[in-house]
Amino acid sequence: MKNVGYPARELLQMKTPLLILLLASAAIALPGCTPPKPEPKTTASAPNEIVTITLSGSGGGSQILKSIGKPFASDRPQIRLDFLSGSRALGGSGLRMYQGLREGALDIGIALSPDISRERAEELELLTIAEDPLTFVVDPKLPIEQLTLQQLQDIFAGRITSWQEVGGPDAAIVVLVRQEDEGSTTILRQVVFGEIPFAESATLLNKAEDMRKAVTDIPNSIGYMSYGDFVINQVKAKAIAVDGASPADYAQGKYPIPPRILAISYSPSNLPKVSSYINYLKSDRARELLQENGLKPID
């Protein structure tokens, strides 16, 4: 092997760059010489995600559930109950509501009906919550405290037209009614009105809120409504006794008019989302609030 020699000066010039490179590499490898890494940016933790449960159906039933659901909303701020109304509502307890439940557009359907066989027939889970008695209500200024079933039938048929005929003032009776296919009218047709048509002068009201307002504002009026709705909304009208029994006595079995059933429906696949609300509706606290608002909880 041939050994080629270099002058010392040239050898030094050749080694200098190599030496610098080696020293730099060693500095990088030493822990104490590692350049500091930038501190990661800290961000506030995201708040708990809000879960929205959508409900739609009976207007009267929605009023009841809103009232008794206040403790649930307070204890579980991460769950929002969204009661659809107006143009957002998916029907009363009809086809649109069931379709919405099956398609996932709605989480819970609300029924307040004398007959929930339709709800039982749907391929949905059903929870019956309470019995809601009906009450006849009159203008609060009238000195009328009670009427008989026969007197009520005669008033709504137009055979009795003056309050004087039933112990009141000499004033024309203003009759307020709901639609024929509405749940309260259906019940009262069975036990009070029969098949006799309403008086021709009767005023037809399409919504529960319309009845609440009309019977309070229209002098000498009489109408009918959910007793739960009456209590919850603190309606300024007067709830009268029927055949000597008050709607407040319904739970004791003394009231002659049968109730509507408050129930909710939901898809079995949606149970994980709505289970906490379902459990609340079964709780002692919810039952207490139902009783306070004039309803009879269903065991």
mmCIF file of C-alpha atoms in Angstrom, residues 112-238:
data_model
loop_
_atom_site.group_PDB
_atom_site.id
_atom_site.type_symbol
_atom_site.label_atom_id
_atom_site.label_comp_id
_atom_site.label_asym_id
_atom_site.label_seq_id
_atom_site.Cartn_x
_atom_site.Cartn_y
_atom_site.Cartn_z
ATOM 1 C CA LEU A 112 -103.153 12.969 26.306
ATOM 2 C CA SER A 113 -106.086 10.861 25.244
ATOM 3 C CA PRO A 114 -109.057 8.899 26.593
ATOM 4 C CA ASP A 115 -107.872 5.892 24.594
ATOM 5 C CA ILE A 116 -104.201 5.021 24.111
ATOM 6 C CA SER A 117 -104.805 1.768 22.214
ATOM 7 C CA ARG A 118 -103.406 3.496 19.132
ATOM 8 C CA GLU A 119 -100.194 4.246 20.990
ATOM 9 C CA ARG A 120 -99.975 0.623 22.171
ATOM 10 C CA ALA A 121 -100.375 -0.614 18.579
ATOM 11 C CA GLU A 122 -97.331 1.293 17.329
ATOM 12 C CA GLU A 123 -93.944 -0.460 17.340
ATOM 13 C CA LEU A 124 -92.725 1.907 20.030
ATOM 14 C CA GLU A 125 -92.128 1.836 23.771
ATOM 15 C CA LEU A 126 -95.015 3.329 25.760
ATOM 16 C CA LEU A 127 -94.952 4.787 29.270
ATOM 17 C CA THR A 128 -98.288 5.687 30.871
ATOM 18 C CA ILE A 129 -97.727 8.476 33.373
ATOM 19 C CA ALA A 130 -100.956 9.791 34.889
ATOM 20 C CA GLU A 131 -104.719 10.203 34.665
ATOM 21 C CA ASP A 132 -105.825 13.772 33.977
ATOM 22 C CA PRO A 133 -109.442 14.582 34.916
ATOM 23 C CA LEU A 134 -111.492 17.122 32.996
ATOM 24 C CA THR A 135 -113.111 20.121 34.593
ATOM 25 C CA PHE A 136 -115.901 22.480 33.615
ATOM 26 C CA VAL A 137 -114.867 26.089 34.103
ATOM 27 C CA VAL A 138 -116.933 29.266 34.268
ATOM 28 C CA ASP A 139 -116.402 33.011 34.306
ATOM 29 C CA PRO A 140 -114.893 33.647 37.774
ATOM 30 C CA LYS A 141 -117.407 36.434 38.444
ATOM 31 C CA LEU A 142 -120.361 34.055 38.238
ATOM 32 C CA PRO A 143 -121.803 32.835 41.574
ATOM 33 C CA ILE A 144 -121.947 29.276 40.217
ATOM 34 C CA GLU A 145 -120.138 26.627 42.272
ATOM 35 C CA GLN A 146 -121.602 23.405 40.879
ATOM 36 C CA LEU A 147 -123.903 21.968 38.223
ATOM 37 C CA THR A 148 -125.453 18.559 37.631
ATOM 38 C CA LEU A 149 -124.666 16.371 34.633
ATOM 39 C CA GLN A 150 -128.172 17.039 33.310
ATOM 40 C CA GLN A 151 -127.784 20.810 33.657
ATOM 41 C CA LEU A 152 -124.466 20.663 31.807
ATOM 42 C CA GLN A 153 -126.011 18.660 28.985
ATOM 43 C CA ASP A 154 -128.864 21.156 28.683
ATOM 44 C CA ILE A 155 -126.504 24.152 28.703
ATOM 45 C CA PHE A 156 -124.197 22.804 25.979
ATOM 46 C CA ALA A 157 -127.154 21.667 23.858
ATOM 47 C CA GLY A 158 -128.704 25.137 24.058
ATOM 48 C CA ARG A 159 -131.779 24.090 26.035
ATOM 49 C CA ILE A 160 -130.722 26.228 29.023
ATOM 50 C CA THR A 161 -129.652 29.660 27.793
ATOM 51 C CA SER A 162 -129.678 31.860 30.914
ATOM 52 C CA TRP A 163 -127.672 31.521 34.102
ATOM 53 C CA GLN A 164 -130.820 32.442 36.005
ATOM 54 C CA GLU A 165 -132.195 28.971 35.202
ATOM 55 C CA VAL A 166 -129.440 27.334 37.275
ATOM 56 C CA GLY A 167 -129.253 29.762 40.192
ATOM 57 C CA GLY A 168 -127.144 32.486 38.616
ATOM 58 C CA PRO A 169 -127.804 36.021 37.338
ATOM 59 C CA ASP A 170 -130.195 36.953 34.558
ATOM 60 C CA ALA A 171 -127.525 36.765 31.855
ATOM 61 C CA ALA A 172 -127.178 34.817 28.617
ATOM 62 C CA ILE A 173 -124.841 31.816 28.819
ATOM 63 C CA VAL A 174 -121.829 31.916 26.485
ATOM 64 C CA VAL A 175 -120.910 28.323 25.586
ATOM 65 C CA LEU A 176 -117.275 27.545 24.695
ATOM 66 C CA VAL A 177 -116.385 24.194 23.082
ATOM 67 C CA ARG A 178 -113.426 22.348 21.526
ATOM 68 C CA GLN A 179 -113.324 20.353 18.292
ATOM 69 C CA GLU A 180 -115.331 17.131 18.046
ATOM 70 C CA ASP A 181 -112.196 15.003 17.574
ATOM 71 C CA GLU A 182 -110.367 16.569 20.522
ATOM 72 C CA GLY A 183 -109.835 14.194 23.465
ATOM 73 C CA SER A 184 -111.817 16.126 26.065
ATOM 74 C CA THR A 185 -114.826 16.485 23.759
ATOM 75 C CA THR A 186 -114.697 12.751 23.002
ATOM 76 C CA ILE A 187 -114.938 11.890 26.707
ATOM 77 C CA LEU A 188 -117.691 14.408 27.424
ATOM 78 C CA ARG A 189 -119.713 13.100 24.481
ATOM 79 C CA GLN A 190 -119.690 9.712 26.204
ATOM 80 C CA VAL A 191 -120.677 10.792 29.716
ATOM 81 C CA VAL A 192 -122.314 14.235 29.465
ATOM 82 C CA PHE A 193 -123.282 15.543 26.039
ATOM 83 C CA GLY A 194 -124.347 12.360 24.278
ATOM 84 C CA GLU A 195 -125.068 12.715 20.559
ATOM 85 C CA ILE A 196 -126.940 16.006 20.914
ATOM 86 C CA PRO A 197 -125.236 18.724 18.824
ATOM 87 C CA PHE A 198 -123.737 21.729 20.557
ATOM 88 C CA ALA A 199 -125.820 24.899 20.736
ATOM 89 C CA GLU A 200 -125.723 26.866 17.487
ATOM 90 C CA SER A 201 -124.435 29.868 19.418
ATOM 91 C CA ALA A 202 -121.452 27.927 20.850
ATOM 92 C CA THR A 203 -117.977 29.328 20.188
ATOM 93 C CA LEU A 204 -115.498 26.788 18.800
ATOM 94 C CA LEU A 205 -111.924 27.031 20.129
ATOM 95 C CA ASN A 206 -109.049 25.145 18.496
ATOM 96 C CA LYS A 207 -106.396 25.225 21.213
ATOM 97 C CA ALA A 208 -106.194 24.680 24.964
ATOM 98 C CA GLU A 209 -104.635 28.119 25.375
ATOM 99 C CA ASP A 210 -107.610 29.655 23.534
ATOM 100 C CA MET A 211 -109.963 28.057 26.056
ATOM 101 C CA ARG A 212 -107.880 29.326 28.983
ATOM 102 C CA LYS A 213 -108.032 32.869 27.673
ATOM 103 C CA ALA A 214 -111.672 32.851 26.549
ATOM 104 C CA VAL A 215 -113.215 31.546 29.764
ATOM 105 C CA THR A 216 -111.235 34.127 31.723
ATOM 106 C CA ASP A 217 -111.963 37.095 29.458
ATOM 107 C CA ILE A 218 -115.522 36.479 28.197
ATOM 108 C CA PRO A 219 -118.270 37.390 30.706
ATOM 109 C CA ASN A 220 -120.877 34.730 31.565
ATOM 110 C CA SER A 221 -118.947 31.983 29.754
ATOM 111 C CA ILE A 222 -118.623 28.251 30.427
ATOM 112 C CA GLY A 223 -116.172 25.785 28.897
ATOM 113 C CA TYR A 224 -114.167 22.668 29.728
ATOM 114 C CA MET A 225 -110.502 21.769 29.920
ATOM 115 C CA SER A 226 -107.832 19.551 31.461
ATOM 116 C CA TYR A 227 -107.771 19.947 35.231
ATOM 117 C CA GLY A 228 -103.989 19.594 35.166
ATOM 118 C CA ASP A 229 -103.836 22.414 32.630
ATOM 119 C CA PHE A 230 -106.144 24.477 34.855
ATOM 120 C CA VAL A 231 -103.933 24.049 37.940
ATOM 121 C CA ILE A 232 -100.543 24.366 36.228
ATOM 122 C CA ASN A 233 -101.438 27.546 34.360
ATOM 123 C CA GLN A 234 -103.286 29.036 37.344
ATOM 124 C CA VAL A 235 -106.271 29.817 35.143
ATOM 125 C CA LYS A 236 -108.301 32.674 36.611
ATOM 126 C CA ALA A 237 -111.610 30.977 35.823
ATOM 127 C CA LYS A 238 -113.601 28.930 38.340
#
